Amino acid sequence: MGFFETFVLAIVQGITEFLPISSSAHLILPSQVLGWQDQGLAFDVAVHFGTLLAVVWYYRAELQRMIAGFFTTGFTKTPNADAKLSWMVALATVPAVIFGLLGESFIEENLRSTTVIATTTIVFGVILGLSDRFKSHRNDLTEMTIALALAIGFAQALALIPGTSRSGITMTAALFLGFHRLDAARFSFLLSIPLILAASGLKTIELISADTLVDWGTLLLGVAISGISAWAGIHYFLQLVDRVGMLPFVIYRLLLGAVLFLFFV
């Protein structure tokens, strides 16, 4: 890939990874509109690693507290709030891992189409809007329970369907369960860390097994650009959603889904 393609795709991946608007829906547009070829496995690994660095850096202080709490009180009868949050993130990760292992081949063969992406972009955009508009958002993460964490985890498993948006569906579930918008977003972002880490690791193993020639300059550029854009996406998303809620992203999803149906289905 050339510099321009690398720059555009890394920015798209970085920004959309954590916004509730579906990165898969956006990554099909450059290839459809501009005729670009698939970016390849190595580039996927690079940009996902960049987004992982971004979210870890953004929440570095909280992650340090969670790790410390986990190893000091996590296995006691009275874990502190940080240890409890660590357990909730771990539990909420389990459903997506199980369904991912069981359903990956089916999804690859049957659901990776523009029609599916356009449909899920609209449907889950509407559901996001309903969760934001008609539920009270009073709970914070100290009120997270095993049942609530697993409910969000099972919702996250739906993100295996292209166009759903992992962050979108987890925020939607948390909002329906009564969590404050910022806490819904915070839990969603923390929940992304083990999954992105696992996905990047698996893709790295595939890349090594494939014995593919690697353009390290392009990959490093992809890491840097996706990381910076992902950090900015998280930062400004939290500011916006705290002021106006999810409505701008709901409207955007509906418009994007309509464009996909009109021009690419």
Coordinates of C-alpha atoms in Angstrom, one line a residue:
M1 CA 0.0 0.0 0.0
G2 CA 1.0 3.6 -0.6
F3 CA 1.3 6.3 2.0
F4 CA -2.1 7.8 1.2
E5 CA -3.9 4.4 1.6
T6 CA -2.1 3.6 4.8
F7 CA -2.9 7.0 6.2
V8 CA -6.6 6.9 5.4
L9 CA -7.2 3.3 6.5
A10 CA -5.3 3.7 9.7
I11 CA -7.2 6.8 10.6
V12 CA -10.5 5.1 9.8
Q13 CA -9.6 2.1 11.9
G14 CA -8.4 4.2 14.8
I15 CA -11.4 6.5 15.0
T16 CA -14.1 3.9 14.4
E17 CA -12.7 1.2 16.6
F18 CA -14.1 2.8 19.8
L19 CA -17.0 4.9 18.4
P20 CA -20.4 3.2 18.3
I21 CA -20.6 3.4 14.5
S22 CA -19.0 0.1 13.3
S23 CA -15.4 0.0 11.9
S24 CA -16.3 -2.8 9.5
A25 CA -19.0 -0.6 7.8
H26 CA -16.3 2.1 7.3
L27 CA -13.5 -0.1 6.1
I28 CA -15.6 -1.5 3.2
L29 CA -16.1 2.1 1.8
P30 CA -12.6 2.8 0.5
S31 CA -12.5 -0.5 -1.4
Q32 CA -16.0 0.0 -2.8
V33 CA -15.6 3.7 -3.7
L34 CA -11.9 3.8 -4.7
G35 CA -11.3 0.2 -5.7
W36 CA -8.6 -0.3 -3.2
Q37 CA -7.4 -3.8 -2.6
D38 CA -7.7 -5.6 0.8
Q39 CA -5.1 -4.2 3.2
G40 CA -3.9 -7.6 4.2
L41 CA -3.4 -9.4 7.5
A42 CA -0.1 -7.6 8.5
F43 CA -1.8 -4.2 8.3
D44 CA -4.8 -5.4 10.3
V45 CA -2.4 -6.6 13.0
A46 CA -0.6 -3.2 13.0
V47 CA -3.7 -1.0 13.2
H48 CA -5.3 -3.1 15.9
F49 CA -2.1 -3.0 17.9
G50 CA -2.2 0.8 17.5
T51 CA -5.7 1.0 18.9
L52 CA -4.7 -1.3 21.8
L53 CA -1.8 1.0 22.7
A54 CA -4.2 4.0 22.6
V55 CA -6.9 2.6 24.9
V56 CA -4.2 1.2 27.3
W57 CA -2.5 4.6 27.5
Y58 CA -5.8 6.5 27.9
Y59 CA -6.8 4.3 30.9
R60 CA -3.3 3.6 32.1
A61 CA -3.9 5.0 35.6
E62 CA -7.1 3.0 36.1
L63 CA -5.5 -0.2 34.6
Q64 CA -2.7 0.1 37.1
R65 CA -5.2 0.3 40.0
M66 CA -7.2 -2.6 38.6
I67 CA -4.1 -4.8 38.3
A68 CA -2.9 -3.8 41.7
G69 CA -6.3 -4.4 43.2
F70 CA -6.7 -7.8 41.4
F71 CA -3.4 -9.2 42.8
T72 CA -3.9 -7.8 46.3
T73 CA -7.6 -8.3 47.1
G74 CA -9.0 -10.0 44.0
F75 CA -9.0 -13.5 45.6
T76 CA -10.3 -12.4 49.0
K77 CA -13.8 -12.4 50.2
T78 CA -13.9 -8.6 50.1
P79 CA -12.2 -7.4 46.9
N80 CA -11.8 -3.7 46.5
A81 CA -13.6 -1.7 43.8
D82 CA -10.6 -2.0 41.4
A83 CA -10.3 -5.8 41.9
K84 CA -14.1 -6.2 41.4
L85 CA -14.0 -4.2 38.2
S86 CA -11.1 -6.4 36.9
W87 CA -13.3 -9.5 37.6
M88 CA -16.3 -7.9 35.8
V89 CA -14.2 -7.1 32.7
A90 CA -12.8 -10.7 32.7
L91 CA -16.3 -12.3 33.1
A92 CA -17.8 -10.0 30.4
T93 CA -15.1 -11.1 28.0
V94 CA -15.9 -14.8 28.2
P95 CA -19.1 -15.0 26.0
A96 CA -17.5 -13.2 23.1
V97 CA -14.5 -15.6 23.2
I98 CA -16.7 -18.7 23.3
F99 CA -19.0 -17.5 20.5
G100 CA -16.1 -16.3 18.5
L101 CA -14.4 -19.7 18.6
L102 CA -17.7 -21.5 17.8
G103 CA -19.1 -19.2 15.1
E104 CA -16.1 -17.6 13.4
S105 CA -16.2 -19.9 10.3
F106 CA -20.0 -19.5 9.9
I107 CA -19.7 -15.7 10.1
E108 CA -16.8 -15.6 7.7
E109 CA -18.7 -17.7 5.1
N110 CA -22.2 -16.2 5.5
L111 CA -22.3 -12.8 7.1
R112 CA -19.5 -10.7 5.7
S113 CA -21.6 -8.9 3.1
T114 CA -22.5 -5.3 2.4
T115 CA -26.2 -6.2 2.9
V116 CA -25.6 -7.6 6.4
I117 CA -23.4 -4.6 7.3
A118 CA -26.0 -2.1 6.1
T119 CA -28.8 -3.8 7.9
T120 CA -27.0 -4.1 11.3
T121 CA -25.7 -0.6 11.0
I122 CA -29.3 0.7 10.9
V123 CA -30.9 -1.8 13.3
F124 CA -28.4 -1.5 16.1
G125 CA -28.3 2.2 15.6
V126 CA -32.0 2.4 16.3
I127 CA -31.5 0.2 19.4
L128 CA -28.7 2.4 20.6
G129 CA -31.0 5.4 20.3
L130 CA -33.8 3.7 22.3
S131 CA -31.4 2.7 25.1
D132 CA -30.1 6.3 25.3
R133 CA -33.5 7.9 25.1
F134 CA -35.8 5.9 27.2
K135 CA -33.7 4.4 30.1
S136 CA -32.6 6.2 33.3
H137 CA -28.8 6.3 33.5
R138 CA -28.0 6.5 37.2
N139 CA -25.8 3.5 37.9
D140 CA -22.0 3.7 38.1
L141 CA -19.5 0.8 37.7
T142 CA -19.4 0.2 41.5
E143 CA -22.9 -1.3 41.0
M144 CA -21.8 -3.8 38.4
T145 CA -22.7 -7.4 39.3
I146 CA -21.8 -10.7 37.8
A147 CA -25.2 -10.9 36.1
L148 CA -25.0 -7.4 34.6
A149 CA -21.4 -8.1 33.4
L150 CA -22.4 -11.3 31.7
A151 CA -25.4 -9.6 30.1
I152 CA -23.1 -7.0 28.6
G153 CA -20.7 -9.8 27.6
F154 CA -23.4 -11.7 25.7
A155 CA -24.4 -8.5 24.0
Q156 CA -20.7 -8.1 23.0
A157 CA -20.9 -11.5 21.3
L158 CA -23.3 -10.0 18.8
A159 CA -20.5 -7.7 17.6
L160 CA -19.2 -10.8 15.8
I161 CA -21.8 -9.9 13.2
P162 CA -20.3 -7.3 10.9
G163 CA -21.7 -3.8 11.2
T164 CA -22.9 -4.3 14.7
S165 CA -20.1 -2.3 16.4
R166 CA -18.5 -3.9 19.4
S167 CA -18.4 -0.6 21.3
G168 CA -21.9 0.3 20.1
I169 CA -23.5 -2.9 21.3
T170 CA -21.7 -3.0 24.7
M171 CA -22.7 0.6 25.4
T172 CA -26.2 -0.1 24.3
A173 CA -26.5 -3.0 26.7
A174 CA -25.0 -1.0 29.6
L175 CA -27.4 1.9 28.9
F176 CA -30.4 -0.5 28.9
L177 CA -29.1 -1.8 32.2
G178 CA -29.2 1.7 33.7
F179 CA -25.6 2.8 33.7
H180 CA -24.5 6.4 33.2
R181 CA -23.3 7.2 29.7
L182 CA -19.8 7.8 30.7
D183 CA -19.7 4.6 32.7
A184 CA -21.2 2.6 29.9
A185 CA -18.5 4.0 27.6
R186 CA -15.7 3.4 30.2
F187 CA -16.7 -0.2 30.7
S188 CA -16.9 -0.7 26.9
F189 CA -13.4 0.6 26.4
L190 CA -11.9 -1.4 29.2
L191 CA -13.7 -4.5 27.8
S192 CA -12.1 -3.9 24.5
I193 CA -8.6 -4.4 25.8
P194 CA -8.6 -8.2 26.3
L195 CA -10.4 -8.8 23.0
I196 CA -8.1 -6.6 20.9
L197 CA -5.1 -8.2 22.7
A198 CA -6.4 -11.7 21.9
A199 CA -7.3 -10.8 18.3
S200 CA -4.0 -9.2 17.7
G201 CA -2.2 -12.2 19.1
L202 CA -4.1 -14.6 17.0
K203 CA -3.5 -12.6 13.9
T204 CA 0.2 -12.3 14.7
I205 CA 0.4 -16.1 14.9
E206 CA -1.3 -16.3 11.5
L207 CA 1.0 -13.8 10.1
I208 CA 4.1 -15.7 11.3
S209 CA 2.7 -19.0 10.1
A210 CA 2.0 -17.5 6.6
D211 CA 5.7 -16.4 6.3
T212 CA 4.6 -13.3 4.5
L213 CA 7.0 -10.5 3.4
V214 CA 6.5 -7.6 5.8
D215 CA 6.8 -3.9 4.9
W216 CA 7.8 -2.7 8.4
G217 CA 7.7 1.0 7.4
T218 CA 4.1 0.8 6.4
L219 CA 3.2 -1.2 9.5
L220 CA 4.9 1.2 11.9
L221 CA 3.1 4.1 10.2
G222 CA -0.2 2.2 10.6
V223 CA 0.5 1.7 14.3
A224 CA 1.3 5.3 14.9
I225 CA -1.6 6.8 12.9
S226 CA -4.2 4.3 14.2
G227 CA -3.0 4.8 17.8
I228 CA -3.1 8.6 17.7
S229 CA -6.5 8.7 15.9
A230 CA -7.9 6.1 18.4
W231 CA -6.8 8.1 21.4
A232 CA -8.4 11.2 19.9
G233 CA -11.6 9.2 19.2
I234 CA -11.9 8.1 22.8
H235 CA -11.1 11.5 24.2
Y236 CA -13.5 13.6 22.1
F237 CA -16.2 10.9 22.2
L238 CA -16.4 11.0 26.0
Q239 CA -16.6 14.8 25.9
L240 CA -19.4 14.7 23.3
V241 CA -21.5 11.9 24.8
D242 CA -21.4 13.6 28.2
R243 CA -22.9 16.7 26.7
V244 CA -25.4 15.5 24.1
G245 CA -25.7 11.8 24.5
M246 CA -25.7 9.2 21.7
L247 CA -28.0 10.9 19.3
P248 CA -25.3 12.2 16.8
F249 CA -24.0 8.6 16.5
V250 CA -27.5 7.2 16.0
I251 CA -28.2 9.7 13.2
Y252 CA -24.8 8.9 11.7
R253 CA -25.5 5.2 11.7
L254 CA -28.9 5.6 10.0
L255 CA -27.4 7.8 7.3
L256 CA -24.4 5.4 6.8
G257 CA -26.7 2.4 6.5
A258 CA -28.9 4.3 4.0
V259 CA -25.9 5.1 1.9
L260 CA -24.7 1.5 1.9
F261 CA -28.2 0.3 0.9
L262 CA -28.5 2.9 -1.8
F263 CA -25.1 2.6 -3.5
F264 CA -23.5 -0.7 -2.5
V265 CA -26.2 -3.3 -2.0

